[in-house]
PDB file of C-alpha atoms in Angstrom:
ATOM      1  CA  UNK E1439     -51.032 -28.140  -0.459  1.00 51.00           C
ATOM      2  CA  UNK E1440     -50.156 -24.821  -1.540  1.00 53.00           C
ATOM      3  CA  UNK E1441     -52.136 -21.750  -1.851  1.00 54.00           C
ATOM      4  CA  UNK E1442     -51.760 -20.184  -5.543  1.00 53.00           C
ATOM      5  CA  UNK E1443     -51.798 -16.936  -4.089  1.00 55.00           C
ATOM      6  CA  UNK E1444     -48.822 -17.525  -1.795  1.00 59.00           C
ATOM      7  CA  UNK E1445     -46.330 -17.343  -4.444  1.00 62.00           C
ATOM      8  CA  UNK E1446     -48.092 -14.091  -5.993  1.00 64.00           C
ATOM      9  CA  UNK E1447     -46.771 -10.789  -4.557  1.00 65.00           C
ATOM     10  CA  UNK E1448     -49.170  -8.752  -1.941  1.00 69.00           C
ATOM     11  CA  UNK E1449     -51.970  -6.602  -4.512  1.00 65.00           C
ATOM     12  CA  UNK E1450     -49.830  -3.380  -3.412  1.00 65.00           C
ATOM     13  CA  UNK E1451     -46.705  -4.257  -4.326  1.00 65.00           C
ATOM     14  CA  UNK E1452     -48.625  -5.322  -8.173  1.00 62.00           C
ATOM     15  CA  UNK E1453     -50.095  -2.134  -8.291  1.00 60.00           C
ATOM     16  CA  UNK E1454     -46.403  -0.036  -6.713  1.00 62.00           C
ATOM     17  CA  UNK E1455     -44.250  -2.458  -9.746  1.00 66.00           C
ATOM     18  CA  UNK E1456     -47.699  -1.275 -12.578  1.00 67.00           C
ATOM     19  CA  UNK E1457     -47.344   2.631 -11.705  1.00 62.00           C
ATOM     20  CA  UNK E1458     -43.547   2.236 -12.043  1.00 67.00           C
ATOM     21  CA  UNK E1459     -43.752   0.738 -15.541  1.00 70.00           C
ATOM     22  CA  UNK E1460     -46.205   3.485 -16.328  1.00 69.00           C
ATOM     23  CA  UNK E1461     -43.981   5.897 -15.170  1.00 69.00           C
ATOM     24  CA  UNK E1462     -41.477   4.704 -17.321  1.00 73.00           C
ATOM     25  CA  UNK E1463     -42.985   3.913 -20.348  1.00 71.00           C
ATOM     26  CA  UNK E1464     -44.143   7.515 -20.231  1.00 69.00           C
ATOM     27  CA  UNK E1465     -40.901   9.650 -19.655  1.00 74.00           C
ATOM     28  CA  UNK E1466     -39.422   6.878 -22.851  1.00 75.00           C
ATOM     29  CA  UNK E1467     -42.115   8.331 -24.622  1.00 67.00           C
ATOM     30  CA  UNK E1468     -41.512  11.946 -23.815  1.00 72.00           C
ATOM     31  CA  UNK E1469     -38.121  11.257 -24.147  1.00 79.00           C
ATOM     32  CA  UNK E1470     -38.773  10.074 -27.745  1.00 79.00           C
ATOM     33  CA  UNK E1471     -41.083  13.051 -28.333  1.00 76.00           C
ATOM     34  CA  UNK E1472     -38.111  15.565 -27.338  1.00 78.00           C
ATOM     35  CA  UNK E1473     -35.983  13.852 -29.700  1.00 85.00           C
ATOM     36  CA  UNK E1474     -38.734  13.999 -32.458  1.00 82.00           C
ATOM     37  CA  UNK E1475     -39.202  17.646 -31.947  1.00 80.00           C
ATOM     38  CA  UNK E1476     -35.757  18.263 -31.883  1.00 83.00           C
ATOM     39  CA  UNK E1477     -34.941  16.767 -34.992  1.00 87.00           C
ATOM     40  CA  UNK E1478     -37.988  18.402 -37.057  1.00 85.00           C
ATOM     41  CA  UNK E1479     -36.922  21.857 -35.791  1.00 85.00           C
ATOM     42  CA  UNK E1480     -33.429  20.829 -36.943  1.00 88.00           C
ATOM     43  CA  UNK E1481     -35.133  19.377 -40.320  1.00 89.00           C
ATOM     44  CA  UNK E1482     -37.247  22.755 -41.240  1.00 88.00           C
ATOM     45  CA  UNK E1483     -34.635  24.947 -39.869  1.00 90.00           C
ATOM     46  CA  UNK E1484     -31.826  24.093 -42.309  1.00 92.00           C
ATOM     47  CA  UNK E1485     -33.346  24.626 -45.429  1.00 92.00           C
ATOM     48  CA  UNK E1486     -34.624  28.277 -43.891  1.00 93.00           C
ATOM     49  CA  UNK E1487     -31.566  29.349 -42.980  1.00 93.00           C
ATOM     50  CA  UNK E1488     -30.112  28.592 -46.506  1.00 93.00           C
ATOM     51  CA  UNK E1489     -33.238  30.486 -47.906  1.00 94.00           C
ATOM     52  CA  UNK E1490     -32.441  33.453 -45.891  1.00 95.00           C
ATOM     53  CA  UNK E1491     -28.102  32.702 -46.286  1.00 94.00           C
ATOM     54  CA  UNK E1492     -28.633  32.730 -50.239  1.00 93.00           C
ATOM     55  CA  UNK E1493     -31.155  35.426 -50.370  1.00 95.00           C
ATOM     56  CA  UNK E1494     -28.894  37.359 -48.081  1.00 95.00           C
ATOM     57  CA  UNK E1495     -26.132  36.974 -50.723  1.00 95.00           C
ATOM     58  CA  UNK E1496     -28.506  37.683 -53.821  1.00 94.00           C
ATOM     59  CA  UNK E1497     -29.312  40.592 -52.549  1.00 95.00           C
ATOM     60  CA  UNK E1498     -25.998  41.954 -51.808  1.00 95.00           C
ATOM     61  CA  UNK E1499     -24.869  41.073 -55.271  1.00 93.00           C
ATOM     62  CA  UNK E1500     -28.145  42.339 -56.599  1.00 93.00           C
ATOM     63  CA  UNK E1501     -27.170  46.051 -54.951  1.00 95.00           C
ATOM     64  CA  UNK E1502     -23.202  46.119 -55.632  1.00 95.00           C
ATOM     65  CA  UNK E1503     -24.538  45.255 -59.601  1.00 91.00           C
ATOM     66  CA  UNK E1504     -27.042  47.432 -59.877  1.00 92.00           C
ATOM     67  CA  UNK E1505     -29.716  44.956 -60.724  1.00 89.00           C
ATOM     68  CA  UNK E1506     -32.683  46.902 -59.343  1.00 90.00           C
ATOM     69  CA  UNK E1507     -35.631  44.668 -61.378  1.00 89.00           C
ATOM     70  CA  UNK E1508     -34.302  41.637 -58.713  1.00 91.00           C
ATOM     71  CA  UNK E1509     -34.653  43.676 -55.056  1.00 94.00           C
ATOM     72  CA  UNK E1510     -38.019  43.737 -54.399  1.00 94.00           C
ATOM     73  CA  UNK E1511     -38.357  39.901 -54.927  1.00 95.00           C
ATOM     74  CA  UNK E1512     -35.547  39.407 -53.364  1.00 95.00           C
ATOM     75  CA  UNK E1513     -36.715  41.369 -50.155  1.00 96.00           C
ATOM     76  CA  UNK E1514     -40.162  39.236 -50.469  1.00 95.00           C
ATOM     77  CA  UNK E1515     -37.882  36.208 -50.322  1.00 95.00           C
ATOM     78  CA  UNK E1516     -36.119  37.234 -47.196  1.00 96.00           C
ATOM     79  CA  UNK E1517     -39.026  38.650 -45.533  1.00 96.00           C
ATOM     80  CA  UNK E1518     -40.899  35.611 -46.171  1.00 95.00           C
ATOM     81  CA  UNK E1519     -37.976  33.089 -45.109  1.00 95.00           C
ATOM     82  CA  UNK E1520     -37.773  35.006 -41.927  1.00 96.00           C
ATOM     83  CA  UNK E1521     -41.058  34.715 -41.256  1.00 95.00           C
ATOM     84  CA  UNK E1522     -41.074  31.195 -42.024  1.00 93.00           C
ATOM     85  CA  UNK E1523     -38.045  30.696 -39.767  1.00 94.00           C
ATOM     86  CA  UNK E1524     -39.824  32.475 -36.562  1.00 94.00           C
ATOM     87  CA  UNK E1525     -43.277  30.668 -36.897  1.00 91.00           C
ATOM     88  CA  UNK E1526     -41.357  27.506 -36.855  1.00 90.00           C
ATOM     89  CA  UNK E1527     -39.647  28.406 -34.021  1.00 89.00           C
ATOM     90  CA  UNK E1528     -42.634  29.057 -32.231  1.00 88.00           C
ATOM     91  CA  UNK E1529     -45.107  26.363 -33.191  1.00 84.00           C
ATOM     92  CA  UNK E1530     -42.282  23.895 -32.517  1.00 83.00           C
ATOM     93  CA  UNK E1531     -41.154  25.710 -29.313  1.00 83.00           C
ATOM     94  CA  UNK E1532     -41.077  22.958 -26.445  1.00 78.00           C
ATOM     95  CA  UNK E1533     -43.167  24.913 -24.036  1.00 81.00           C
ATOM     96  CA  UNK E1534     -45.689  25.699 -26.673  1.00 76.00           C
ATOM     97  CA  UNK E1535     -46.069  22.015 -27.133  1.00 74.00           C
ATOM     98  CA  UNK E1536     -46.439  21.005 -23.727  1.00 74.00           C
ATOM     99  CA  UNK E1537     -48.921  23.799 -23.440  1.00 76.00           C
ATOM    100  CA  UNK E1538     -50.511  21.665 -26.312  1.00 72.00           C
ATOM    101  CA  UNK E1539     -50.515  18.335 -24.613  1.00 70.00           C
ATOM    102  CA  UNK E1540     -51.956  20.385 -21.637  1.00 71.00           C
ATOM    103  CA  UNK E1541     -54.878  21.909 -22.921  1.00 71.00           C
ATOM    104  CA  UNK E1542     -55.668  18.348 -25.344  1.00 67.00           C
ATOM    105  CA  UNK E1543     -54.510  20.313 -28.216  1.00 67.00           C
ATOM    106  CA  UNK E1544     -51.699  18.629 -29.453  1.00 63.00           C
ATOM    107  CA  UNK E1545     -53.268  16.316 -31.787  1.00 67.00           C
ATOM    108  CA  UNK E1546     -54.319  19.331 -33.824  1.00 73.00           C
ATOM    109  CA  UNK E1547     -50.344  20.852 -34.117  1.00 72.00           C
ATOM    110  CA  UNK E1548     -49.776  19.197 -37.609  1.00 76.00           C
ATOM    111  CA  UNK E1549     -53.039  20.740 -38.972  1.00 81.00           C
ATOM    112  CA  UNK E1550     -52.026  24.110 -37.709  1.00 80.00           C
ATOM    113  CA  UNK E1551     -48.562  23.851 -38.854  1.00 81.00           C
ATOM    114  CA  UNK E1552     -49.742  22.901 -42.410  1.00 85.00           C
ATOM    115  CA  UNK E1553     -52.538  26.586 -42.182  1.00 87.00           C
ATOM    116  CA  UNK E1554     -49.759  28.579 -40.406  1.00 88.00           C
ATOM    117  CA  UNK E1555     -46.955  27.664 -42.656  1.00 89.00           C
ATOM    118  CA  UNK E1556     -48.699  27.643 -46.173  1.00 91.00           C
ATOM    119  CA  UNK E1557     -48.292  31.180 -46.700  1.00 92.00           C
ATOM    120  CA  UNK E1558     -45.091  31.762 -46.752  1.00 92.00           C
ATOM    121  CA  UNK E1559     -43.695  28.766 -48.100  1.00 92.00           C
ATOM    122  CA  UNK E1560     -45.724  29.644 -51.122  1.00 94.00           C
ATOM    123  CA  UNK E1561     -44.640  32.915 -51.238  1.00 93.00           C
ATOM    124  CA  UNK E1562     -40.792  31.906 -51.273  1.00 94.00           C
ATOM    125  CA  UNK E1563     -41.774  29.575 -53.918  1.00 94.00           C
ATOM    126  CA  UNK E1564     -43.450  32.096 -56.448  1.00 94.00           C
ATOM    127  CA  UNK E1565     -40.731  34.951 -55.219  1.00 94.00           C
ATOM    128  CA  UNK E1566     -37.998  32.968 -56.212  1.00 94.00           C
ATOM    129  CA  UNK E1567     -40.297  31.220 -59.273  1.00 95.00           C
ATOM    130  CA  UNK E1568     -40.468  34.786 -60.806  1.00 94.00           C
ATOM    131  CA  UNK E1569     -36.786  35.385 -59.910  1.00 94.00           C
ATOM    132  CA  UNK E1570     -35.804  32.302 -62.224  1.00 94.00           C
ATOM    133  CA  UNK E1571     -37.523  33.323 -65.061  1.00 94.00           C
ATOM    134  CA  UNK E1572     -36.239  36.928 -64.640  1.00 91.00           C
ATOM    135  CA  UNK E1573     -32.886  35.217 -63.954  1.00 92.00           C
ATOM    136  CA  UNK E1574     -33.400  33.404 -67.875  1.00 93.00           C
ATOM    137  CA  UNK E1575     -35.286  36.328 -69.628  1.00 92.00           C
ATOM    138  CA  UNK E1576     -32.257  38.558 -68.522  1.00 90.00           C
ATOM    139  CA  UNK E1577     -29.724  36.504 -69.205  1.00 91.00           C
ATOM    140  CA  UNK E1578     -28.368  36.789 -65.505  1.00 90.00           C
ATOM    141  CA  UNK E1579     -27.465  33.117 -65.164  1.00 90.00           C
ATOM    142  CA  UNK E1580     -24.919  33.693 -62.857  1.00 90.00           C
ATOM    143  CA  UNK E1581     -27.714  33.857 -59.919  1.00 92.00           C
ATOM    144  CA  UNK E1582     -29.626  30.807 -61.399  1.00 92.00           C
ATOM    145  CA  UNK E1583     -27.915  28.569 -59.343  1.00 92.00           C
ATOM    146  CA  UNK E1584     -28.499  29.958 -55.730  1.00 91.00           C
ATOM    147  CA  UNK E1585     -32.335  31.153 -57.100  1.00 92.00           C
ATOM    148  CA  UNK E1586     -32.676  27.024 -57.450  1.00 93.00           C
ATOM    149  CA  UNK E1587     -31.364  26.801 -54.210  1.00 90.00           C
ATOM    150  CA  UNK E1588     -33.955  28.869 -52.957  1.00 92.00           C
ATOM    151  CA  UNK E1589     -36.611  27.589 -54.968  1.00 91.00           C
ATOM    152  CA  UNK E1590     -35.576  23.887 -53.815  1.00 91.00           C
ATOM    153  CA  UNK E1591     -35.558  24.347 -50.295  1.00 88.00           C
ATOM    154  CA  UNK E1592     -39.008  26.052 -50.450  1.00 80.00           C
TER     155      UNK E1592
END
């Protein structure tokens, strides 16, 4: 008669094949993380750099036509888009999150994104709010178009 145990691998070799599947199971998962990150940088960075592209061109225009009552929005918009676009960059840096994971904080990086980013987002969105209805009251509705832009992608 046959021991059960014969056919079962020595307890070592179970525990060398259980730290391998570990070990791979976790770099998939940090693989998938990378990927995540990668795309949500890609995802909040597009709309910013249109932000900052159209108020770029408004503000240009808004010079070469002499439309002075626009600038300082305008400015705010920028200002605040480039903001926007370097405190994504750094809460979504890759080192920053590992640092995260390190220190047991990473749980906590959607929470801080939400306080960090509020700010600004809000204050594209009432800049370029303001600039609309400036936009209509002034009959300037050449601009309304990219001003939606703006306003969208806030």
């Amino acid at each position: 008669m046959k021991d059960a145990n014969q056919d079962q691998p020595p307890a070592s070799q179970r525990a060398h094949r259980r730290v391998g599947s570990e070990a791979a199971q976790s770099r998939e998962a940090s693989s998938a993380q990378r990927v995540f990150l990668a795309n949500l940088r890609h995802e909040l960075r597009t709309p910013l750099n249109g932000i900052l592209g159209y108020s770029e061109i408004l503000l240009e225009d808004a010079v070469q036509e002499g439309q002075t009552n626009l600038l300082a929005d305008l400015h705010n918009v920028h200002a605040a888009g480039t903001e926007l676009l370097a405190l994504v960059n750094e809460l979504l840096d890759p080192a920053a999150i590992e640092s995260m994971r390190h220190d047991g904080d990473a749980a906590n990086v959607g929470t801080q994104m939400r306080y960090t980013l509020h700010t600004p987002i809000t204050a594209i969105i009432g800049y370029s709010e303001r600039l609309l209805q400036d936009a209509v009251a002034h009959n300037e509705d050449h601009i309304i178009p990219d001003l939606q832009h703006i306003h969208a992608a806030g």
